[in-house]
C-alpha positions as CSV (number, residue, x, y, z in Angstrom):
1,M,201.0,113.4,90.5
2,T,199.2,114.4,87.8
3,D,195.7,112.5,87.7
4,A,195.0,109.9,84.8
5,Y,191.5,109.8,83.5
6,I,189.9,107.1,81.5
7,Y,188.0,108.9,78.6
8,D,186.4,105.8,76.2
9,A,186.7,102.3,76.7
10,V,185.5,100.0,73.6
11,R,186.0,96.0,73.1
12,T,185.4,93.7,70.1
13,P,183.2,91.2,70.9
14,R,184.5,87.7,71.8
15,G,184.9,85.0,69.2
16,K,185.3,81.2,69.6
17,G,189.1,80.9,70.0
18,K,188.8,77.7,67.3
19,K,188.9,77.4,63.5
20,D,185.5,77.5,63.3
21,G,185.1,80.5,65.5
22,T,183.5,83.6,63.5
23,L,186.3,85.3,64.0
24,H,188.5,83.1,62.9
25,E,189.0,85.1,59.5
26,V,190.3,87.9,61.4
27,T,194.1,88.2,62.1
28,S,195.2,90.0,65.4
29,V,196.7,93.2,63.7
30,R,192.9,93.6,61.9
31,L,191.1,92.9,65.1
32,S,193.4,95.6,67.0
33,S,192.7,98.4,64.7
34,V,189.1,97.6,65.1
35,A,189.6,98.6,68.5
36,L,191.6,101.4,67.4
37,N,189.7,103.0,65.1
38,A,186.6,103.2,67.2
39,L,188.6,105.4,69.8
40,K,190.0,107.6,66.8
41,E,186.4,108.1,65.5
42,R,184.9,108.3,68.8
43,N,186.9,110.6,70.6
44,N,188.2,112.9,67.2
45,L,191.8,111.6,68.0
46,D,193.2,113.6,64.4
47,G,196.9,114.1,64.1
48,H,199.4,113.1,66.9
49,A,197.1,112.9,69.9
50,V,198.8,110.4,72.0
51,E,201.7,109.8,72.8
52,D,201.9,105.9,72.6
53,V,199.7,102.8,71.9
54,I,200.6,100.3,74.7
55,W,199.6,97.0,73.7
56,G,198.9,93.4,75.5
57,N,199.5,90.5,73.4
58,V,200.8,87.2,75.0
59,T,201.8,84.4,72.2
60,Q,204.1,87.1,70.5
61,V,205.5,85.1,67.1
62,G,203.9,84.8,63.7
63,E,201.3,87.0,62.7
64,Q,201.7,88.5,66.2
65,G,205.4,89.1,66.4
66,A,207.2,91.3,65.2
67,C,205.8,94.2,67.7
68,L,202.0,93.9,67.3
69,A,201.3,96.7,68.6
70,R,203.2,99.2,66.3
71,S,201.4,97.0,63.0
72,A,198.3,97.7,64.6
73,V,198.9,101.4,64.3
74,L,199.8,101.4,60.9
75,Y,197.3,99.1,60.0
76,S,194.3,101.2,61.9
77,D,193.6,104.9,60.9
78,L,195.9,106.2,63.7
79,D,198.5,109.0,62.4
80,E,201.8,107.3,61.9
81,R,203.6,109.4,64.4
82,I,202.3,107.6,66.7
83,P,204.4,104.6,68.1
84,G,203.8,101.6,69.7
85,V,204.8,98.9,72.0
86,S,203.7,94.9,72.4
87,I,204.0,93.8,76.3
88,N,203.2,90.6,77.9
89,R,202.3,90.0,81.3
90,F,200.6,86.9,80.6
91,C,196.6,86.9,81.0
92,A,197.1,90.3,82.4
93,S,198.5,92.0,79.7
94,G,195.8,94.2,78.6
95,L,195.3,95.5,81.9
96,E,199.1,95.9,83.0
97,A,199.3,98.1,79.5
98,V,196.3,100.3,81.0
99,N,198.4,100.2,84.1
100,M,201.4,101.4,82.4
101,A,199.5,104.0,80.4
102,A,197.9,105.3,83.3
103,N,201.4,105.7,85.6
104,Q,203.3,107.7,82.7
105,V,200.4,110.2,82.5
106,R,200.7,110.5,86.2
107,G,204.5,110.6,86.2
108,G,204.4,113.8,83.8
109,A,205.4,111.3,80.4
110,G,202.9,112.5,77.7
111,D,199.3,113.6,78.0
112,A,197.3,110.9,76.5
113,Y,197.6,106.7,75.7
114,I,195.6,104.2,74.0
115,A,196.2,101.2,76.0
116,G,194.7,97.6,75.6
117,G,195.5,94.3,73.9
118,V,194.5,91.4,71.5
119,E,194.5,87.7,71.2
120,S,193.7,85.8,68.5
121,M,193.7,82.1,69.9
122,S,192.3,80.7,67.1
123,R,194.9,81.7,64.8
124,V,197.9,81.7,67.0
125,P,197.0,79.0,69.6
126,M,198.8,79.1,73.1
127,G,201.8,77.9,73.6
128,M,203.6,78.3,70.3
129,D,205.8,80.5,71.4
130,G,208.0,78.2,73.6
131,G,208.8,79.4,76.6
132,A,211.4,78.5,79.0
133,I,209.0,78.3,82.1
134,A,207.9,75.1,80.9
135,A,210.5,73.6,78.6
136,D,213.7,74.9,80.3
137,P,214.1,71.6,82.7
138,H,216.2,73.2,84.9
139,L,213.5,76.5,85.5
140,A,210.5,73.8,85.7
141,M,212.2,71.8,88.3
142,K,213.0,74.9,90.2
143,A,209.6,76.6,89.5
144,Y,207.6,73.3,90.5
145,F,206.2,73.7,87.3
146,V,202.6,72.6,86.5
147,P,200.0,73.6,83.3
148,Q,197.5,76.1,84.9
149,G,194.7,73.9,85.1
150,I,196.6,71.5,87.4
151,S,196.6,75.1,89.6
152,A,193.6,75.6,89.8
153,D,192.8,72.3,90.7
154,I,195.5,72.7,93.7
155,I,193.4,76.1,94.3
156,A,190.3,74.1,94.9
157,T,191.8,71.5,96.8
158,E,193.5,73.9,99.3
159,Y,190.8,76.2,99.9
160,G,188.1,73.6,99.8
161,F,186.1,74.0,96.6
162,S,184.3,71.1,95.5
163,R,183.2,70.3,92.2
164,D,179.9,71.4,92.6
165,D,181.2,74.5,93.9
166,C,183.2,75.4,90.9
167,D,180.0,74.1,88.8
168,A,177.7,76.2,90.6
169,Y,179.8,79.0,90.4
170,A,180.4,78.7,86.4
171,V,176.2,78.1,85.9
172,E,176.0,81.8,87.5
173,S,178.4,83.1,84.8
174,Q,176.3,82.0,82.3
175,K,173.0,83.2,83.5
176,R,175.0,86.7,84.3
177,A,176.4,87.1,80.7
178,A,172.8,85.9,79.3
179,A,171.2,88.2,81.1
180,A,173.7,91.1,80.7
181,R,173.7,90.4,76.6
182,A,169.9,90.5,76.7
183,E,169.4,93.7,78.6
184,G,172.3,95.5,76.5
185,R,175.0,96.4,79.4
186,F,178.1,95.7,77.5
187,K,178.2,99.9,76.4
188,S,181.8,99.0,75.6
189,L,180.8,96.7,72.6
190,I,182.1,97.4,69.4
191,P,181.2,95.2,66.1
192,V,184.2,93.6,63.8
193,T,183.1,94.9,60.2
194,D,184.9,93.3,56.6
195,Q,186.5,95.7,54.6
196,N,183.4,96.6,53.0
197,G,181.9,97.6,56.4
198,L,179.7,94.5,56.6
199,T,179.6,93.0,60.0
200,V,181.3,89.9,60.7
201,M,180.3,89.4,64.4
202,A,178.3,91.9,66.9
203,E,177.9,89.8,70.2
204,D,180.0,87.4,72.4
205,E,179.8,84.1,70.6
206,M,180.5,81.7,73.5
207,I,177.0,82.4,76.2
208,R,175.3,79.2,76.1
209,E,172.5,77.7,78.7
210,T,173.9,75.4,81.1
211,T,172.9,73.8,84.2
212,M,174.4,71.8,87.0
213,Q,173.2,68.5,85.5
214,T,175.0,69.4,81.9
215,L,178.0,70.0,83.4
216,G,178.0,67.3,85.8
217,G,178.4,65.2,82.9
218,L,181.7,66.6,81.7
219,N,184.8,65.0,82.6
220,P,187.5,66.7,84.6
221,S,190.0,68.2,81.8
222,F,193.4,68.0,83.8
223,K,192.8,64.2,86.0
224,A,194.7,62.3,83.8
225,M,197.8,64.4,82.7
226,G,198.1,65.1,86.8
227,E,197.6,61.2,88.0
228,A,200.1,59.9,84.7
229,M,203.0,58.3,86.2
230,P,205.2,60.7,87.1
231,G,202.9,63.2,86.6
232,F,202.1,67.0,87.6
233,D,200.4,65.9,90.4
234,A,203.8,64.2,92.0
235,V,205.1,67.3,91.1
236,A,202.3,69.6,93.2
237,L,202.5,67.4,96.3
238,L,206.4,67.9,96.3
239,K,205.4,71.5,96.7
240,Y,202.4,70.8,99.2
241,P,203.1,67.4,101.2
242,H,200.2,68.4,103.7
243,L,197.6,67.3,100.7
244,E,196.6,64.2,100.4
245,R,196.0,64.4,96.7
246,I,195.0,66.9,94.3
247,N,191.3,66.7,93.9
248,H,190.3,67.4,90.2
249,V,187.5,69.6,89.8
250,H,187.9,71.9,86.6
251,H,186.5,71.0,83.3
252,A,185.6,73.0,79.7
253,G,182.3,74.0,81.4
254,N,184.0,75.5,84.8
255,S,187.1,77.2,83.4
256,S,187.5,80.0,80.7
257,G,187.4,79.1,76.9
258,I,190.2,80.3,74.3
259,A,189.0,83.2,72.5
260,D,189.4,85.8,69.9
261,G,189.4,89.2,70.7
262,S,190.6,93.2,71.5
263,A,189.8,96.2,73.8
264,A,191.3,99.6,73.9
265,I,191.4,102.4,76.7
266,L,191.9,106.1,75.9
267,I,193.5,107.3,79.2
268,G,194.9,111.1,79.5
269,N,195.1,113.7,82.2
270,K,192.6,116.8,82.6
271,E,194.5,119.4,79.7
272,F,193.9,116.3,77.4
273,G,190.1,115.9,77.9
274,E,189.9,120.1,78.0
275,R,191.7,120.2,74.4
276,H,189.7,117.6,72.6
277,G,186.4,118.3,74.4
278,L,186.2,115.1,76.0
279,K,184.7,114.7,79.5
280,P,186.6,111.9,81.6
281,R,184.1,108.8,83.0
282,A,186.6,107.4,85.3
283,R,190.1,108.0,87.5
284,I,192.7,105.2,87.5
285,K,192.6,105.5,91.3
286,A,195.8,103.1,92.1
287,T,197.2,100.1,90.5
288,S,199.5,97.4,91.6
289,K,201.6,94.1,90.3
290,V,203.0,91.2,92.6
291,G,204.8,87.7,92.2
292,T,203.2,84.8,93.6
293,D,204.1,80.9,94.4
294,P,204.9,79.6,90.6
295,T,203.3,76.3,91.4
296,I,199.5,77.2,92.9
297,M,200.3,80.4,90.3
298,L,196.6,81.8,90.0
299,T,196.0,82.9,93.7
300,G,197.8,86.6,92.4
301,P,194.1,88.4,92.4
302,V,194.3,88.2,96.6
303,P,197.8,89.9,96.9
304,A,197.6,92.0,94.4
305,T,194.4,93.4,95.6
306,E,196.1,93.4,99.2
307,R,198.7,95.6,97.9
308,V,195.9,97.9,95.4
309,L,194.1,98.8,98.6
310,A,197.2,99.6,100.6
311,S,197.9,101.7,98.3
312,A,194.8,103.7,97.5
313,G,194.3,104.1,101.1
314,M,191.0,102.2,100.9
315,S,189.8,98.7,102.3
316,I,187.8,96.4,100.7
317,S,184.5,97.3,102.1
318,D,184.9,100.5,100.1
319,I,185.2,99.0,96.5
320,D,181.3,99.2,95.0
321,L,182.2,96.5,92.3
322,F,184.4,93.9,91.5
323,E,185.6,92.2,88.2
324,V,187.8,89.4,89.1
325,N,188.9,87.4,85.5
326,E,187.3,83.9,85.5
327,A,190.1,82.0,84.2
328,F,189.2,79.2,86.4
329,A,186.0,78.9,88.9
330,S,188.3,78.3,91.8
331,V,190.3,81.5,91.3
332,V,187.2,83.8,91.8
333,L,185.7,81.6,94.9
334,R,189.0,81.9,96.4
335,F,189.2,85.7,96.1
336,I,185.8,85.5,97.8
337,Q,186.7,83.6,100.6
338,A,189.6,85.8,101.3
339,F,187.8,89.2,101.4
340,D,184.4,87.6,102.4
341,A,183.4,89.4,99.3
342,D,179.5,89.8,98.3
343,T,178.9,87.4,95.4
344,N,176.4,90.1,94.3
345,K,179.3,92.6,93.8
346,V,181.7,90.1,92.2
347,N,181.1,90.0,88.3
348,V,178.1,90.7,88.4
349,N,177.4,90.3,84.2
350,G,179.4,87.0,84.2
351,G,182.8,86.9,82.8
352,A,186.0,84.4,80.7
353,I,184.0,81.2,81.7
354,A,180.7,82.3,80.0
355,M,182.2,84.9,77.3
356,G,186.0,83.8,76.5
357,H,189.5,84.4,77.8
358,P,191.3,86.1,74.7
359,L,194.4,86.4,76.8
360,G,196.1,89.8,75.5
361,G,192.8,91.6,75.7
362,T,190.8,90.5,78.6
363,G,192.3,92.6,80.9
364,A,191.5,95.4,79.3
365,M,187.9,94.3,78.2
366,I,187.2,93.5,82.3
367,L,187.9,96.9,83.2
368,G,185.7,98.6,80.4
369,A,183.1,96.1,81.7
370,L,183.3,97.5,85.2
371,L,183.4,100.9,84.0
372,D,180.1,100.6,82.0
373,E,178.5,98.6,85.1
374,M,179.4,101.6,87.7
375,E,178.1,103.9,85.0
376,R,174.5,101.9,85.0
377,S,174.5,100.8,88.4
378,D,176.0,104.5,89.7
379,K,178.5,103.3,91.9
380,E,181.4,105.3,92.6
381,T,184.4,102.5,93.2
382,G,185.2,99.6,91.0
383,L,188.3,96.8,91.3
384,A,189.7,94.7,88.7
385,T,192.1,92.2,88.8
386,L,193.5,89.2,86.8
387,C,195.5,86.0,87.4
388,I,198.7,85.6,86.0
389,G,200.5,82.4,84.7
390,S,203.9,81.4,86.2
391,G,202.2,83.0,89.4
392,M,201.5,86.8,89.2
393,G,198.8,89.1,89.8
394,A,197.4,92.6,88.6
395,A,194.8,94.8,90.2
396,T,193.3,98.3,89.1
397,I,190.9,100.4,91.2
398,L,188.9,103.1,89.0
399,E,186.7,105.9,90.7
400,R,184.1,107.6,88.9
401,V,184.6,111.3,88.3
């Protein structure tokens, strides 16, 4: 197979995904074009330079519908001969876009791709697209459907994570993100500007100081919906009858915040780099995706990591750094527990609990963050993984060139 390399990675800041967020006035198609234009300018991508734009986006309705990927190409300064395709693997959409592009390159279907994703959660709220998994009674009953927050609480209950465990993890995520921002570690970060070139936003908006005492004063976010009669806890206990009850430990402070943002990654083979005078930053060594139990839903990073390691012929000890999306604190705590992972190698610059989770863009964002940190700390290998709604997982292994 042909090797697939990452030549560049960019991301916008993550803005608060509400109407008072700084990026609320910026549409998702414009957010996308900011990332696409940055790659074009930084890498001199004139003409029909890439085969396709593969773009992750979760809530594909309204202004995020009608193949947002193609709209973003046309909105941007890329050549109109470059097509675009929108994909949806929920929270891993941005990473899945990268994996698809890499595997296209590895299989010889084009020399180069741009992959990434976007979400404007302040303008197109999560859930606006409906969806059979929650709305179709037959499917919801068959899958023992519960909302993701309940799933995160099931993980905490099943694997023994307390409220203090989850809050302590959240405090550390905020500290790490604040330190990384202060030290300028987010090398992939690019500003969002308006039509006149004036800066709208240059830094992540949601990082904040917090303490165990502050988080201790927050009420569990999913307790009421879980314990209502009949509620989602009852559904979960039908699937997990060995549990006496669901321990509701998650709240706004130890869960990912809704956010706006986009990210893009330039992927190509060796010949593409030579043709454009570009130096590869890393090789995409292996990718994976898995399906998992749709009720507990968010444990996918564990089997996805096992699968990608097997594909690469590696063990967990071969990986220098990990990016595990912080959808909820228990998701990362379960990953660390399952692999007995060194916490100093996991999300070393914070994650979505501190900075927010713009669904379609997060996967590409954490891959870019992983690559930046691999270069900064002079590490050779890194693994990025995300849990996924409805019970899935995805992972990618990078190897520096």
